[in-house]
Coordinates of C-alpha atoms in Angstrom, one line a residue:
X1 CA 122.5 97.9 128.9
X2 CA 122.8 100.5 126.1
X3 CA 123.2 97.7 123.4
X4 CA 119.7 96.5 124.2
X5 CA 118.2 99.8 123.1
X6 CA 119.4 99.3 119.5
X7 CA 117.4 96.1 118.7
X8 CA 114.4 97.6 120.6
X9 CA 114.4 100.7 118.4
X10 CA 114.9 98.7 115.2
X11 CA 111.9 96.5 116.2
X12 CA 109.7 99.5 116.9
X13 CA 110.7 101.0 113.5
X14 CA 110.0 97.6 111.8
X15 CA 106.6 97.3 113.5
X16 CA 105.6 100.8 112.4
X17 CA 106.5 100.2 108.7
X18 CA 104.9 96.7 108.7
X19 CA 101.6 97.8 110.2
X20 CA 101.5 100.8 107.9
X21 CA 102.0 98.7 104.8
X22 CA 103.3 95.0 104.8
X23 CA 103.9 95.2 101.0
X24 CA 107.4 96.6 101.3
X25 CA 110.8 95.0 100.9
X26 CA 112.2 97.5 103.5
X27 CA 110.2 95.5 106.0
X28 CA 112.5 92.6 105.4
X29 CA 115.5 94.8 105.7
X30 CA 114.3 96.3 109.0
X31 CA 113.4 92.8 110.5
X32 CA 116.8 91.4 109.4
X33 CA 118.6 94.4 111.0
X34 CA 116.6 93.9 114.2
X35 CA 117.3 90.2 114.3
X36 CA 121.0 90.6 113.7
X37 CA 121.3 93.3 116.3
X38 CA 119.3 91.2 118.8
X39 CA 121.7 88.2 118.3
X40 CA 124.7 90.6 118.7
X41 CA 123.1 91.9 121.9
X42 CA 122.7 88.4 123.2
X43 CA 126.3 87.6 122.5
X44 CA 127.6 90.8 124.2
X45 CA 125.3 90.3 127.2
X46 CA 126.4 86.6 127.7
X47 CA 130.1 87.7 127.3
X48 CA 129.7 90.3 130.0
X49 CA 127.6 88.1 132.3
X50 CA 129.2 86.6 135.4
X51 CA 127.3 83.3 134.8
X52 CA 129.3 80.7 132.9
X53 CA 126.2 78.7 132.1
X54 CA 124.8 81.7 130.2
X55 CA 128.0 81.8 128.1
X56 CA 127.4 78.2 127.1
X57 CA 123.7 78.7 126.3
X58 CA 124.5 81.5 123.9
X59 CA 127.9 80.3 122.5
X60 CA 127.0 76.7 121.7
X61 CA 124.1 77.5 119.3
X62 CA 126.2 80.2 117.6
X63 CA 129.1 77.9 117.1
X64 CA 126.8 75.1 115.9
X65 CA 125.3 77.5 113.4
X66 CA 128.7 78.5 112.1
X67 CA 129.8 74.9 111.7
X68 CA 126.6 73.8 110.0
X69 CA 126.6 76.7 107.5
X70 CA 129.0 74.9 104.9
X71 CA 126.9 71.7 105.2
X72 CA 123.7 73.7 104.8
X73 CA 125.0 75.2 101.5
X74 CA 125.9 71.8 100.2
X75 CA 122.5 70.4 101.3
X76 CA 120.8 73.3 99.5
X77 CA 122.7 72.6 96.3
X78 CA 121.8 68.9 96.4
X79 CA 118.2 69.8 97.2
X80 CA 118.0 72.1 94.2
X81 CA 119.4 69.5 91.9
X82 CA 116.8 67.0 93.1
X83 CA 114.1 69.5 92.9
X84 CA 115.0 70.4 89.3
X85 CA 114.8 66.7 88.4
X86 CA 111.4 66.3 90.0
X87 CA 110.0 69.6 88.5
X88 CA 111.1 68.8 84.9
X89 CA 109.6 65.3 85.2
X90 CA 106.2 66.6 86.4
X91 CA 106.0 69.9 84.6
X92 CA 108.1 69.4 81.4
X93 CA 111.6 70.5 80.3
X94 CA 111.0 74.2 79.7
X95 CA 113.5 76.9 80.5
X96 CA 111.1 78.3 83.1
X97 CA 111.4 75.0 84.9
X98 CA 115.2 75.0 84.9
X99 CA 115.7 77.8 87.4
X100 CA 116.5 75.6 90.3
X101 CA 118.9 73.7 88.2
X102 CA 120.7 76.9 87.2
X103 CA 120.7 78.0 90.9
X104 CA 122.3 74.7 91.9
X105 CA 125.0 75.0 89.2
X106 CA 125.6 78.6 90.4
X107 CA 126.2 77.3 94.0
X108 CA 128.5 74.6 92.7
X109 CA 130.6 77.1 90.9
X110 CA 130.7 79.3 94.0
X111 CA 132.0 76.4 96.0
X112 CA 134.6 75.6 93.4
X113 CA 135.9 79.2 93.1
X114 CA 138.5 78.9 95.9
X115 CA 139.9 75.8 94.2
X116 CA 139.9 77.2 90.6
X117 CA 141.0 80.7 91.7
X118 CA 140.2 82.4 88.4
X119 CA 141.7 85.7 89.5
X120 CA 145.1 84.2 89.3
X121 CA 144.7 83.9 85.5
X122 CA 144.4 87.7 85.1
X123 CA 146.6 90.7 85.7
X124 CA 146.8 92.1 89.2
X125 CA 145.5 95.4 87.8
X126 CA 142.1 93.7 87.4
X127 CA 141.8 92.7 91.1
X128 CA 139.6 95.7 91.9
X129 CA 137.1 94.6 89.2
X130 CA 136.9 91.1 90.8
X131 CA 136.4 92.8 94.1
X132 CA 133.6 94.8 92.6
X133 CA 131.9 91.7 91.2
X134 CA 132.1 90.2 94.7
X135 CA 130.5 93.3 96.2
X136 CA 127.7 93.2 93.6
X137 CA 127.1 89.5 94.6
X138 CA 126.9 90.6 98.3
X139 CA 124.5 93.4 97.4
X140 CA 122.1 91.0 95.7
X141 CA 122.5 88.4 98.5
X142 CA 121.4 91.1 101.0
X143 CA 118.6 92.1 98.7
X144 CA 117.5 88.5 98.3
X145 CA 117.6 88.0 102.1
X146 CA 115.4 91.1 102.5
X147 CA 112.9 89.9 99.9
X148 CA 112.6 86.4 101.5
X149 CA 112.1 87.9 104.9
X150 CA 109.5 90.4 103.6
X151 CA 107.8 87.5 101.7
X152 CA 107.5 85.3 104.8
X153 CA 106.3 88.1 106.9
X154 CA 103.6 88.9 104.4
X155 CA 102.3 85.3 104.6
X156 CA 101.0 86.2 108.1
X157 CA 98.7 88.8 106.7
X158 CA 95.1 87.9 107.9
X159 CA 92.5 90.3 106.5
X160 CA 89.3 90.8 108.4
X161 CA 86.1 89.2 107.3
X162 CA 84.4 92.5 106.4
X163 CA 85.4 92.7 102.7
X164 CA 83.3 94.0 99.9
X165 CA 85.2 92.3 97.1
X166 CA 87.6 89.4 96.6
X167 CA 89.8 89.5 93.5
X168 CA 90.9 86.1 92.2
X169 CA 94.0 86.5 90.0
X170 CA 94.2 84.3 86.8
X171 CA 97.1 82.1 85.9
X172 CA 96.2 80.5 82.7
X173 CA 93.9 77.7 81.5
X174 CA 94.8 74.3 80.2
X175 CA 92.5 73.0 77.4
X176 CA 90.1 75.7 78.4
X177 CA 89.7 74.2 81.9
X178 CA 90.8 75.5 85.3
X179 CA 94.1 73.7 86.2
X180 CA 95.0 72.8 89.8
X181 CA 97.2 75.9 90.3
X182 CA 94.4 78.3 89.4
X183 CA 91.8 76.1 91.2
X184 CA 93.7 76.6 94.4
X185 CA 93.3 80.4 94.1
X186 CA 89.6 80.1 93.4
X187 CA 89.1 77.7 96.3
X188 CA 90.9 80.1 98.7
X189 CA 88.4 82.8 97.7
X190 CA 85.5 80.4 98.0
X191 CA 86.7 79.5 101.5
X192 CA 86.9 83.1 102.6
X193 CA 83.5 83.8 101.0
X194 CA 81.7 81.2 103.1
X195 CA 83.5 82.2 106.3
X196 CA 82.5 85.8 105.9
X197 CA 79.0 84.9 104.7
X198 CA 78.6 83.0 108.0
X199 CA 79.1 86.2 110.1
X200 CA 78.1 89.1 107.9
X201 CA 77.3 90.2 104.3
X202 CA 79.1 88.0 101.7
X203 CA 81.6 89.7 99.4
X204 CA 81.5 89.9 95.6
X205 CA 84.1 87.7 93.9
X206 CA 85.8 89.3 90.9
X207 CA 87.4 86.8 88.6
X208 CA 90.3 88.5 86.8
X209 CA 91.9 87.1 83.7
X210 CA 91.7 87.8 79.9
X211 CA 91.8 85.4 77.0
X212 CA 95.2 84.1 76.0
X213 CA 96.2 83.4 72.3
X214 CA 95.8 79.6 72.9
X215 CA 92.5 79.9 74.8
X216 CA 89.0 79.7 73.4
X217 CA 87.4 81.7 76.2
X218 CA 88.6 84.3 78.8
X219 CA 90.0 83.0 82.0
X220 CA 87.5 85.0 84.0
X221 CA 84.6 83.0 82.4
X222 CA 86.1 79.6 83.2
X223 CA 86.9 80.7 86.7
X224 CA 83.4 82.0 87.3
X225 CA 81.9 78.8 86.0
X226 CA 84.2 76.8 88.3
X227 CA 83.1 78.8 91.3
X228 CA 79.4 78.6 90.5
X229 CA 79.7 74.8 90.2
X230 CA 81.2 75.0 93.8
X231 CA 78.0 76.7 95.0
X232 CA 78.8 80.4 94.8
X233 CA 75.7 82.4 93.7
X234 CA 76.2 83.9 90.2
X235 CA 74.9 87.3 91.5
X236 CA 77.9 87.4 93.8
X237 CA 80.4 87.1 91.0
X238 CA 81.8 89.5 88.4
X239 CA 84.1 88.9 85.4
X240 CA 87.1 91.0 84.6
X241 CA 88.1 89.6 81.3
X242 CA 90.6 92.1 79.8
X243 CA 93.7 91.7 81.8
X244 CA 96.8 89.9 80.5
X245 CA 99.2 90.4 83.5
X246 CA 99.0 90.9 87.3
X247 CA 99.2 94.7 87.1
X248 CA 96.2 94.8 84.8
X249 CA 94.4 92.3 87.1
X250 CA 94.7 94.9 89.8
X251 CA 94.0 98.0 87.7
X252 CA 91.0 96.7 85.8
X253 CA 89.5 95.1 88.9
X254 CA 89.9 98.4 90.7
X255 CA 88.0 100.1 87.9
X256 CA 85.1 97.6 88.3
X257 CA 85.0 98.1 92.1
X258 CA 85.1 101.9 91.7
X259 CA 82.1 101.7 89.4
X260 CA 80.1 99.5 91.8
X261 CA 80.9 101.2 95.1
X262 CA 82.3 104.5 96.4
X263 CA 84.1 103.2 99.5
X264 CA 85.0 99.6 99.7
X265 CA 87.3 97.0 101.2
X266 CA 88.9 94.3 99.1
X267 CA 91.4 91.5 99.2
X268 CA 92.9 89.3 96.5
X269 CA 93.8 85.6 96.3
X270 CA 96.7 84.0 94.5
X271 CA 99.2 81.3 95.2
X272 CA 101.5 81.9 98.2
X273 CA 104.6 82.2 96.1
X274 CA 103.0 85.0 94.1
X275 CA 101.5 86.8 97.0
X276 CA 104.1 89.4 97.8
X277 CA 104.7 90.5 94.2
X278 CA 100.9 90.7 93.6
X279 CA 100.7 93.0 96.6
X280 CA 103.3 95.3 95.0
X281 CA 101.3 95.4 91.8
X282 CA 98.2 96.2 93.8
X283 CA 100.0 99.2 95.3
X284 CA 101.2 100.3 91.9
X285 CA 97.6 100.2 90.6
X286 CA 96.5 102.4 93.5
X287 CA 94.6 99.6 95.2
X288 CA 94.6 99.4 99.0
X289 CA 94.2 95.7 99.0
X290 CA 96.1 92.9 100.8
X291 CA 96.3 89.3 99.7
X292 CA 95.8 85.8 101.0
X293 CA 97.7 82.9 99.5
X294 CA 96.7 79.4 98.6
X295 CA 99.1 76.5 99.1
X296 CA 101.4 75.4 96.3
X297 CA 102.9 71.9 95.8
X298 CA 106.3 71.8 97.5
X299 CA 108.2 70.6 94.4
X300 CA 106.9 73.6 92.5
X301 CA 107.6 76.2 95.2
X302 CA 111.5 76.6 94.9
X303 CA 111.5 77.2 91.2
X304 CA 108.5 79.6 91.5
X305 CA 110.3 81.6 94.2
X306 CA 113.4 82.0 92.0
X307 CA 111.1 83.3 89.2
X308 CA 109.4 85.7 91.7
X309 CA 112.7 87.1 92.8
X310 CA 113.8 87.7 89.2
X311 CA 110.6 89.5 88.6
X312 CA 111.1 91.6 91.8
X313 CA 114.6 92.5 90.6
X314 CA 113.1 93.6 87.3
X315 CA 110.5 95.7 89.0
X316 CA 113.3 97.7 90.6
X317 CA 115.8 97.4 87.8
X318 CA 116.5 101.1 87.5
X319 CA 117.7 101.3 91.1
X320 CA 119.7 98.1 90.8
X321 CA 121.3 99.3 87.6
X322 CA 122.4 102.5 89.4
X323 CA 124.0 100.6 92.3
X324 CA 125.7 98.1 89.9
X325 CA 126.8 101.0 87.7
X326 CA 128.4 102.9 90.5
X327 CA 130.2 99.9 91.8
X328 CA 131.6 98.9 88.4
X329 CA 132.5 102.5 87.5
X330 CA 134.4 102.9 90.8
X331 CA 136.4 99.6 90.5
X332 CA 137.1 100.2 86.8
X333 CA 138.5 103.6 87.8
X334 CA 140.7 101.9 90.5
X335 CA 141.9 99.4 87.9
X336 CA 142.9 102.2 85.5
X337 CA 144.7 104.1 88.2
X338 CA 146.5 100.9 89.2
X339 CA 147.6 100.3 85.6
X340 CA 148.8 103.9 85.0
X341 CA 150.8 104.1 88.2
X342 CA 152.2 100.6 88.2

């Protein structure tokens, strides 16, 4: 069937891009396109089939999914409200910990829109602008879907145990001590170190993190001390103590590796929620390095993922501003035309 060729081609294209570089949001778009085309192919194939049982096998899950979608949105909203409560109780009431609460409120307003119907309060000439706002929302929903898919696909990245360096990304100290979040990153590097040391030459661990305004020592120094106490030989460790953000983590660590070895292989460790964006920064710094992620407490993960997505949007803000500007410009033009010729 000719319809089966489309998902096959999309899968091949996705596989090519993913194997070439898994640190791309386009990988999420290509996989989503493949998955949707494959589902459509299954529906068409079952509809054209002579076997009624096949119709039911395909149709029942699709109908169940459609019926469950509204309940899933409500469940997501409730879950985000509960998560916000748990997060603020454990991590404190800071704005950065309120993102799941804001997301839940946003979903609630979205569910109430058909009841409130705010467009009825304004002139009909403004309807194109409301349509444009809806289109922008769809655009970011698709972008979010692509990001989440690319993020989950990147979690399957498994670098070989033949690395020369492991970069551990800093995340801040608490009372000049390594907190649990940062400890999980170091422990991930230590675990990889010993697994590689068991089969070949052990890698050098680069601890990357500068000194914050409220810290009495650089992160790199505290991280190195933590690893040495865990049994890592000091001669297999290096401090990178100048960086203040992820991009600098990658850039300054690359400078150290370039000075130590001409050709090398490297990976980086961070928390799983931060893994994909860190990979993008590694690419920006000219570092051909993939990452491995440490586990994060489940209550912390949803808020962190929202923060990651906002950061991803900001990284591509010029492109997003162009898209939003074109949409708003076009619908504003339609509104003006509607007003003039009414």
